[in-house]
PDB file of C-alpha atoms in Angstrom:
ATOM      1  CA  MET A   1     -22.895-125.855 -71.567  1.00  0.00           C
ATOM      2  CA  GLU A   2     -19.637-125.965 -69.563  1.00  0.00           C
ATOM      3  CA  THR A   3     -17.706-124.376 -72.450  1.00  0.00           C
ATOM      4  CA  GLU A   4     -19.910-121.300 -72.070  1.00  0.00           C
ATOM      5  CA  PHE A   5     -18.484-120.674 -68.600  1.00  0.00           C
ATOM      6  CA  VAL A   6     -15.264-118.847 -67.789  1.00  0.00           C
ATOM      7  CA  GLY A   7     -14.789-119.745 -64.166  1.00  0.00           C
ATOM      8  CA  GLU A   8     -18.074-118.754 -62.526  1.00  0.00           C
ATOM      9  CA  VAL A   9     -18.995-116.319 -65.310  1.00  0.00           C
ATOM     10  CA  PHE A  10     -21.671-117.551 -67.719  1.00  0.00           C
ATOM     11  CA  LEU A  11     -20.988-115.879 -71.057  1.00  0.00           C
ATOM     12  CA  LYS A  12     -24.534-116.111 -72.423  1.00  0.00           C
ATOM     13  CA  CYS A  13     -26.877-115.109 -69.629  1.00  0.00           C
ATOM     14  CA  ASN A  14     -30.351-114.452 -70.988  1.00  0.00           C
ATOM     15  CA  ALA A  15     -32.677-112.279 -68.931  1.00  0.00           C
ATOM     16  CA  LYS A  16     -35.815-113.928 -70.316  1.00  0.00           C
ATOM     17  CA  GLU A  17     -34.689-117.415 -69.289  1.00  0.00           C
ATOM     18  CA  VAL A  18     -33.650-116.274 -65.821  1.00  0.00           C
ATOM     19  CA  VAL A  19     -36.886-114.352 -65.197  1.00  0.00           C
ATOM     20  CA  GLU A  20     -39.030-117.278 -66.342  1.00  0.00           C
ATOM     21  CA  ARG A  21     -37.109-119.840 -64.296  1.00  0.00           C
ATOM     22  CA  VAL A  22     -36.815-117.768 -61.123  1.00  0.00           C
ATOM     23  CA  GLY A  23     -40.368-116.452 -61.498  1.00  0.00           C
ATOM     24  CA  LYS A  24     -41.855-119.942 -61.384  1.00  0.00           C
ATOM     25  CA  GLU A  25     -39.821-120.718 -58.288  1.00  0.00           C
ATOM     26  CA  VAL A  26     -40.930-117.495 -56.592  1.00  0.00           C
ATOM     27  CA  GLN A  27     -44.588-118.214 -57.327  1.00  0.00           C
ATOM     28  CA  ALA A  28     -44.194-121.688 -55.831  1.00  0.00           C
ATOM     29  CA  LEU A  29     -42.586-120.299 -52.681  1.00  0.00           C
ATOM     30  CA  ILE A  30     -45.267-117.637 -52.236  1.00  0.00           C
ATOM     31  CA  SER A  31     -47.913-120.327 -52.669  1.00  0.00           C
ATOM     32  CA  VAL A  32     -46.406-122.255 -49.756  1.00  0.00           C
ATOM     33  CA  THR A  33     -47.068-119.306 -47.449  1.00  0.00           C
ATOM     34  CA  PHE A  34     -50.467-118.120 -48.687  1.00  0.00           C
ATOM     35  CA  GLY A  35     -51.952-121.427 -49.856  1.00  0.00           C
ATOM     36  CA  THR A  36     -52.337-123.043 -53.252  1.00  0.00           C
ATOM     37  CA  ALA A  37     -55.797-121.498 -53.730  1.00  0.00           C
ATOM     38  CA  THR A  38     -54.332-117.988 -53.641  1.00  0.00           C
ATOM     39  CA  PRO A  39     -54.354-116.391 -57.122  1.00  0.00           C
ATOM     40  CA  MET A  40     -50.832-115.631 -58.326  1.00  0.00           C
ATOM     41  CA  PRO A  41     -50.005-112.573 -60.435  1.00  0.00           C
ATOM     42  CA  GLU A  42     -48.820-113.314 -63.945  1.00  0.00           C
ATOM     43  CA  ILE A  43     -45.220-112.364 -64.736  1.00  0.00           C
ATOM     44  CA  ARG A  44     -45.252-110.791 -68.202  1.00  0.00           C
ATOM     45  CA  LEU A  45     -42.099-110.307 -70.257  1.00  0.00           C
ATOM     46  CA  ALA A  46     -41.516-107.754 -72.998  1.00  0.00           C
ATOM     47  CA  GLY A  47     -38.651-106.042 -74.797  1.00  0.00           C
ATOM     48  CA  HIS A  48     -35.344-107.408 -76.092  1.00  0.00           C
ATOM     49  CA  LEU A  49     -35.853-110.981 -74.936  1.00  0.00           C
ATOM     50  CA  GLU A  50     -32.972-112.425 -76.969  1.00  0.00           C
ATOM     51  CA  ALA A  51     -30.329-110.214 -75.338  1.00  0.00           C
ATOM     52  CA  THR A  52     -27.388-112.069 -73.770  1.00  0.00           C
ATOM     53  CA  PHE A  53     -24.532-110.857 -71.585  1.00  0.00           C
ATOM     54  CA  PRO A  54     -21.739-112.295 -69.396  1.00  0.00           C
ATOM     55  CA  TYR A  55     -22.552-112.546 -65.702  1.00  0.00           C
ATOM     56  CA  ILE A  56     -22.229-114.773 -62.665  1.00  0.00           C
ATOM     57  CA  LEU A  57     -25.460-116.716 -62.973  1.00  0.00           C
ATOM     58  CA  SER A  58     -26.022-117.180 -59.242  1.00  0.00           C
ATOM     59  CA  HIS A  59     -25.695-113.407 -58.716  1.00  0.00           C
ATOM     60  CA  LEU A  60     -28.222-112.652 -61.449  1.00  0.00           C
ATOM     61  CA  GLU A  61     -30.651-115.272 -60.173  1.00  0.00           C
ATOM     62  CA  TYR A  62     -30.396-113.858 -56.671  1.00  0.00           C
ATOM     63  CA  ILE A  63     -31.002-110.241 -57.748  1.00  0.00           C
ATOM     64  CA  VAL A  64     -33.898-111.092 -60.066  1.00  0.00           C
ATOM     65  CA  GLY A  65     -35.289-113.460 -57.457  1.00  0.00           C
ATOM     66  CA  GLU A  66     -35.316-110.770 -54.778  1.00  0.00           C
ATOM     67  CA  LEU A  67     -37.023-108.260 -57.069  1.00  0.00           C
ATOM     68  CA  LEU A  68     -39.677-110.771 -58.123  1.00  0.00           C
ATOM     69  CA  ARG A  69     -40.186-111.994 -54.548  1.00  0.00           C
ATOM     70  CA  ASN A  70     -40.844-108.448 -53.378  1.00  0.00           C
ATOM     71  CA  SER A  71     -43.238-107.733 -56.236  1.00  0.00           C
ATOM     72  CA  VAL A  72     -45.179-111.004 -56.135  1.00  0.00           C
ATOM     73  CA  GLN A  73     -45.526-110.920 -52.363  1.00  0.00           C
ATOM     74  CA  ALA A  74     -46.620-107.272 -52.323  1.00  0.00           C
ATOM     75  CA  VAL A  75     -49.231-107.851 -55.038  1.00  0.00           C
ATOM     76  CA  VAL A  76     -50.588-110.992 -53.356  1.00  0.00           C
ATOM     77  CA  GLU A  77     -50.800-109.342 -49.930  1.00  0.00           C
ATOM     78  CA  ARG A  78     -52.515-106.265 -51.325  1.00  0.00           C
ATOM     79  CA  GLN A  79     -55.019-108.408 -53.222  1.00  0.00           C
ATOM     80  CA  ARG A  80     -55.785-110.532 -50.145  1.00  0.00           C
ATOM     81  CA  ASN A  81     -56.453-107.425 -48.066  1.00  0.00           C
ATOM     82  CA  GLY A  82     -58.595-105.778 -50.737  1.00  0.00           C
ATOM     83  CA  ARG A  83     -62.268-105.971 -51.571  1.00  0.00           C
ATOM     84  CA  ASN A  84     -61.927-108.829 -54.068  1.00  0.00           C
ATOM     85  CA  PRO A  85     -59.318-111.210 -52.646  1.00  0.00           C
ATOM     86  CA  HIS A  86     -60.268-114.079 -54.958  1.00  0.00           C
ATOM     87  CA  GLN A  87     -59.931-112.143 -58.199  1.00  0.00           C
ATOM     88  CA  GLN A  88     -56.861-112.457 -60.375  1.00  0.00           C
ATOM     89  CA  PRO A  89     -54.309-109.886 -59.126  1.00  0.00           C
ATOM     90  CA  PRO A  90     -52.665-107.418 -61.533  1.00  0.00           C
ATOM     91  CA  ALA A  91     -49.717-108.763 -63.486  1.00  0.00           C
ATOM     92  CA  ILE A  92     -46.067-107.970 -62.866  1.00  0.00           C
ATOM     93  CA  ASP A  93     -44.404-106.539 -65.972  1.00  0.00           C
ATOM     94  CA  VAL A  94     -40.742-107.258 -66.655  1.00  0.00           C
ATOM     95  CA  THR A  95     -39.183-105.266 -69.492  1.00  0.00           C
ATOM     96  CA  VAL A  96     -35.743-106.024 -70.940  1.00  0.00           C
ATOM     97  CA  CYS A  97     -33.947-103.215 -72.778  1.00  0.00           C
ATOM     98  CA  GLU A  98     -30.647-103.832 -74.570  1.00  0.00           C
ATOM     99  CA  ALA A  99     -28.209-101.000 -75.296  1.00  0.00           C
ATOM    100  CA  PRO A 100     -24.699-101.208 -76.810  1.00  0.00           C
ATOM    101  CA  GLN A 101     -22.920-101.457 -73.446  1.00  0.00           C
ATOM    102  CA  HIS A 102     -25.580-102.555 -70.990  1.00  0.00           C
ATOM    103  CA  VAL A 103     -28.889-104.328 -70.448  1.00  0.00           C
ATOM    104  CA  ILE A 104     -31.640-102.874 -68.258  1.00  0.00           C
ATOM    105  CA  ILE A 105     -34.271-105.037 -66.584  1.00  0.00           C
ATOM    106  CA  ARG A 106     -37.314-103.199 -65.237  1.00  0.00           C
ATOM    107  CA  VAL A 107     -39.708-104.906 -62.826  1.00  0.00           C
ATOM    108  CA  SER A 108     -43.031-103.072 -62.415  1.00  0.00           C
ATOM    109  CA  ASP A 109     -45.771-104.063 -59.987  1.00  0.00           C
ATOM    110  CA  GLN A 110     -49.010-102.768 -58.512  1.00  0.00           C
ATOM    111  CA  GLY A 111     -48.321-103.938 -54.980  1.00  0.00           C
ATOM    112  CA  GLY A 112     -49.078-100.647 -53.261  1.00  0.00           C
ATOM    113  CA  GLY A 113     -45.579 -99.190 -53.102  1.00  0.00           C
ATOM    114  CA  ILE A 114     -43.305 -98.787 -50.088  1.00  0.00           C
ATOM    115  CA  PRO A 115     -44.452 -97.007 -46.896  1.00  0.00           C
ATOM    116  CA  ARG A 116     -42.762 -93.669 -46.261  1.00  0.00           C
ATOM    117  CA  ASP A 117     -41.327 -94.781 -42.936  1.00  0.00           C
ATOM    118  CA  ILE A 118     -39.502 -97.653 -44.658  1.00  0.00           C
ATOM    119  CA  LEU A 119     -38.256 -95.812 -47.754  1.00  0.00           C
ATOM    120  CA  PRO A 120     -35.261 -94.007 -46.134  1.00  0.00           C
ATOM    121  CA  TYR A 121     -33.903 -97.356 -44.889  1.00  0.00           C
ATOM    122  CA  LEU A 122     -34.518 -99.308 -48.075  1.00  0.00           C
ATOM    123  CA  TRP A 123     -30.823 -99.854 -48.817  1.00  0.00           C
ATOM    124  CA  SER A 124     -29.692-100.360 -45.226  1.00  0.00           C
ATOM    125  CA  PHE A 125     -28.916-103.769 -43.775  1.00  0.00           C
ATOM    126  CA  SER A 126     -31.484-104.526 -41.050  1.00  0.00           C
ATOM    127  CA  LYS A 127     -32.062-100.884 -40.088  1.00  0.00           C
ATOM    128  CA  GLY A 128     -35.220 -98.870 -39.772  1.00  0.00           C
ATOM    129  CA  PRO A 129     -38.510 -99.171 -37.862  1.00  0.00           C
ATOM    130  CA  ARG A 130     -38.774-102.925 -38.503  1.00  0.00           C
ATOM    131  CA  SER A 131     -35.192-103.796 -37.575  1.00  0.00           C
ATOM    132  CA  THR A 132     -36.162-105.578 -34.346  1.00  0.00           C
ATOM    133  CA  GLN A 133     -38.451-107.996 -36.167  1.00  0.00           C
ATOM    134  CA  ARG A 134     -35.854-108.529 -38.900  1.00  0.00           C
ATOM    135  CA  LEU A 135     -33.202-109.434 -36.338  1.00  0.00           C
ATOM    136  CA  GLU A 136     -35.609-111.869 -34.702  1.00  0.00           C
ATOM    137  CA  ASN A 137     -36.181-113.455 -38.115  1.00  0.00           C
ATOM    138  CA  LEU A 138     -32.434-113.761 -38.536  1.00  0.00           C
ATOM    139  CA  THR A 139     -32.246-115.907 -35.405  1.00  0.00           C
ATOM    140  CA  GLN A 140     -34.687-118.339 -37.034  1.00  0.00           C
ATOM    141  CA  VAL A 141     -32.310-119.122 -39.877  1.00  0.00           C
ATOM    142  CA  PRO A 142     -31.005-122.651 -39.162  1.00  0.00           C
ATOM    143  CA  LYS A 143     -27.290-123.336 -38.782  1.00  0.00           C
ATOM    144  CA  MET A 144     -26.199-119.750 -39.295  1.00  0.00           C
ATOM    145  CA  ALA A 145     -22.743-120.683 -37.999  1.00  0.00           C
ATOM    146  CA  ALA A 146     -22.197-122.573 -41.252  1.00  0.00           C
ATOM    147  CA  THR A 147     -23.699-121.197 -44.474  1.00  0.00           C
ATOM    148  CA  MET A 148     -27.063-119.952 -45.628  1.00  0.00           C
ATOM    149  CA  GLN A 149     -27.538-123.068 -47.767  1.00  0.00           C
ATOM    150  CA  GLU A 150     -29.616-124.853 -45.124  1.00  0.00           C
ATOM    151  CA  LEU A 151     -32.427-122.330 -45.473  1.00  0.00           C
ATOM    152  CA  LYS A 152     -34.922-124.300 -47.583  1.00  0.00           C
ATOM    153  CA  VAL A 153     -38.671-124.645 -47.814  1.00  0.00           C
ATOM    154  CA  SER A 154     -39.453-128.084 -46.426  1.00  0.00           C
ATOM    155  CA  GLU A 155     -42.865-128.589 -47.959  1.00  0.00           C
ATOM    156  CA  ILE A 156     -43.694-127.634 -51.540  1.00  0.00           C
ATOM    157  CA  PRO A 157     -47.230-128.171 -52.896  1.00  0.00           C
ATOM    158  CA  PRO A 158     -47.370-131.216 -55.233  1.00  0.00           C
ATOM    159  CA  GLU A 159     -48.447-129.140 -58.232  1.00  0.00           C
ATOM    160  CA  PHE A 160     -45.268-127.057 -57.921  1.00  0.00           C
ATOM    161  CA  ARG A 161     -42.737-129.853 -57.332  1.00  0.00           C
ATOM    162  CA  GLU A 162     -42.272-130.569 -61.021  1.00  0.00           C
ATOM    163  CA  THR A 163     -41.920-126.858 -61.709  1.00  0.00           C
ATOM    164  CA  LEU A 164     -39.209-126.493 -59.088  1.00  0.00           C
ATOM    165  CA  ALA A 165     -37.435-129.570 -60.405  1.00  0.00           C
ATOM    166  CA  GLN A 166     -37.335-128.047 -63.883  1.00  0.00           C
ATOM    167  CA  HIS A 167     -36.814-124.398 -63.008  1.00  0.00           C
ATOM    168  CA  GLY A 168     -35.068-124.514 -59.649  1.00  0.00           C
ATOM    169  CA  PRO A 169     -31.475-123.468 -58.943  1.00  0.00           C
ATOM    170  CA  THR A 170     -28.938-124.328 -61.600  1.00  0.00           C
ATOM    171  CA  THR A 171     -26.327-127.045 -61.293  1.00  0.00           C
ATOM    172  CA  ARG A 172     -23.899-124.340 -60.183  1.00  0.00           C
ATOM    173  CA  ASP A 173     -25.650-123.824 -56.851  1.00  0.00           C
ATOM    174  CA  SER A 174     -24.374-121.338 -54.325  1.00  0.00           C
ATOM    175  CA  SER A 175     -25.421-119.930 -50.978  1.00  0.00           C
ATOM    176  CA  LEU A 176     -27.183-117.139 -52.896  1.00  0.00           C
ATOM    177  CA  SER A 177     -29.486-119.512 -54.761  1.00  0.00           C
ATOM    178  CA  SER A 178     -30.288-121.258 -51.491  1.00  0.00           C
ATOM    179  CA  LEU A 179     -30.898-117.924 -49.741  1.00  0.00           C
ATOM    180  CA  SER A 180     -33.411-117.109 -52.478  1.00  0.00           C
ATOM    181  CA  SER A 181     -35.370-120.203 -51.430  1.00  0.00           C
ATOM    182  CA  ARG A 182     -36.039-118.958 -47.905  1.00  0.00           C
ATOM    183  CA  PRO A 183     -39.699-118.828 -46.817  1.00  0.00           C
ATOM    184  CA  PRO A 184     -41.402-115.569 -47.916  1.00  0.00           C
ATOM    185  CA  ASN A 185     -42.527-114.799 -44.370  1.00  0.00           C
ATOM    186  CA  LEU A 186     -38.906-114.838 -43.159  1.00  0.00           C
ATOM    187  CA  ARG A 187     -37.918-111.268 -43.985  1.00  0.00           C
ATOM    188  CA  LEU A 188     -34.347-110.334 -43.123  1.00  0.00           C
ATOM    189  CA  GLY A 189     -34.115-106.779 -44.474  1.00  0.00           C
ATOM    190  CA  MET A 190     -31.041-107.558 -46.562  1.00  0.00           C
ATOM    191  CA  GLY A 191     -32.417-108.640 -49.941  1.00  0.00           C
ATOM    192  CA  LEU A 192     -32.324-105.283 -51.723  1.00  0.00           C
ATOM    193  CA  PRO A 193     -29.071-104.022 -50.136  1.00  0.00           C
ATOM    194  CA  LEU A 194     -27.259-107.252 -50.997  1.00  0.00           C
ATOM    195  CA  SER A 195     -28.688-107.196 -54.519  1.00  0.00           C
ATOM    196  CA  ARG A 196     -27.330-103.683 -55.031  1.00  0.00           C
ATOM    197  CA  VAL A 197     -23.893-104.768 -53.778  1.00  0.00           C
ATOM    198  CA  TYR A 198     -23.732-107.529 -56.377  1.00  0.00           C
ATOM    199  CA  ALA A 199     -25.091-105.288 -59.131  1.00  0.00           C
ATOM    200  CA  GLU A 200     -22.532-102.548 -58.473  1.00  0.00           C
ATOM    201  CA  TYR A 201     -19.643-105.011 -58.210  1.00  0.00           C
ATOM    202  CA  TRP A 202     -19.970-105.621 -61.971  1.00  0.00           C
ATOM    203  CA  ALA A 203     -20.284-101.893 -62.767  1.00  0.00           C
ATOM    204  CA  GLY A 204     -24.067-102.087 -62.811  1.00  0.00           C
ATOM    205  CA  SER A 205     -26.734-100.433 -60.698  1.00  0.00           C
ATOM    206  CA  LEU A 206     -30.011-101.123 -58.946  1.00  0.00           C
ATOM    207  CA  GLU A 207     -32.593 -98.406 -58.365  1.00  0.00           C
ATOM    208  CA  LEU A 208     -36.151 -98.525 -57.087  1.00  0.00           C
ATOM    209  CA  HIS A 209     -38.903 -95.953 -57.499  1.00  0.00           C
ATOM    210  CA  SER A 210     -41.985 -96.235 -55.307  1.00  0.00           C
ATOM    211  CA  LEU A 211     -45.393 -94.672 -55.843  1.00  0.00           C
ATOM    212  CA  GLU A 212     -47.059 -95.188 -52.474  1.00  0.00           C
ATOM    213  CA  GLY A 213     -50.595 -96.414 -52.902  1.00  0.00           C
ATOM    214  CA  TYR A 214     -49.920 -97.886 -56.337  1.00  0.00           C
ATOM    215  CA  GLY A 215     -46.704 -99.860 -56.845  1.00  0.00           C
ATOM    216  CA  CYS A 216     -42.972 -99.942 -57.539  1.00  0.00           C
ATOM    217  CA  ASP A 217     -40.586 -99.866 -60.482  1.00  0.00           C
ATOM    218  CA  ALA A 218     -37.194-101.509 -59.992  1.00  0.00           C
ATOM    219  CA  PHE A 219     -34.403-100.906 -62.516  1.00  0.00           C
ATOM    220  CA  LEU A 220     -31.465-103.301 -62.737  1.00  0.00           C
ATOM    221  CA  GLN A 221     -28.684-102.159 -65.077  1.00  0.00           C
ATOM    222  CA  ILE A 222     -26.178-104.806 -66.152  1.00  0.00           C
ATOM    223  CA  SER A 223     -22.947-104.033 -67.962  1.00  0.00           C
ATOM    224  CA  LYS A 224     -22.317-106.079 -71.111  1.00  0.00           C
ATOM    225  CA  LEU A 225     -18.560-105.671 -70.639  1.00  0.00           C
ATOM    226  CA  GLY A 226     -18.572-108.392 -67.998  1.00  0.00           C
ATOM    227  CA  ASN A 227     -15.362-108.749 -65.984  1.00  0.00           C
ATOM    228  CA  LYS A 228     -13.596-106.209 -68.227  1.00  0.00           C
ATOM    229  CA  ASN A 229     -15.007-103.574 -65.869  1.00  0.00           C
ATOM    230  CA  GLU A 230     -13.176-105.167 -62.978  1.00  0.00           C
ATOM    231  CA  GLN A 231      -9.930-105.195 -64.970  1.00  0.00           C
ATOM    232  CA  LEU A 232     -10.353-101.538 -65.906  1.00  0.00           C
ATOM    233  CA  THR A 233     -10.946-100.633 -62.264  1.00  0.00           C
ATOM    234  CA  MET A 234      -7.851-102.524 -61.164  1.00  0.00           C
ATOM    235  CA  ARG A 235      -5.719-100.873 -63.863  1.00  0.00           C
ATOM    236  CA  ALA A 236      -7.004 -97.436 -62.897  1.00  0.00           C
ATOM    237  CA  SER A 237      -6.087 -98.132 -59.282  1.00  0.00           C
ATOM    238  CA  MET A 238      -2.600 -99.257 -60.286  1.00  0.00           C
ATOM    239  CA  ASP A 239      -2.058 -96.179 -62.445  1.00  0.00           C
ATOM    240  CA  ALA A 240      -3.061 -93.968 -59.535  1.00  0.00           C
ATOM    241  CA  VAL A 241      -0.317 -95.411 -57.311  1.00  0.00           C
TER     242      VAL A 241
END
């Protein structure tokens, strides 16, 4: 396994494996907040599931984790507030599409979409009509003077402990993987903006399309060139001097 790493870059990232592993962890975390009796939406995978690409694994896990957290939580909350709260909620569909130079991961949910008053501030760090509450949540993060790694869920339901042990953060843990484990009710307003920063750093992109009243489609594009993009950018900057 170690030979497949170049520094922090994992040469054979597989979207299917990451989605399955992170998805189980997200479902466990959501269950902590809403109770183990709450029906969880199924996370369905389709597309080019064997596609691999070089990427920093902790970055990919964080981005996918944030997208799945948003979708699972939105679907669960909408189901709980609906007419049939005990019925199985609609599934979340994750589609992987491989092209010659990039891989696209689409996350589609039926969580009701994003309210219009929030949409203009979607990619802003802690701005918008809910910024006051987000800043209050930020003060609840323990030991912020150090790192974000202390932010953990203290109590996991017994039926999910084995799942988390098998599918939790990789051996190459980082503050990002720990940040992904924060309680679902502790919303900071930085998940999507930070995910886009990491996606664009490797010449990728992150876009989200909301259909208010129905759901959201998130599109994560990942370059298969890996750190060659960074080298090309540096060379272009040098040539411009």
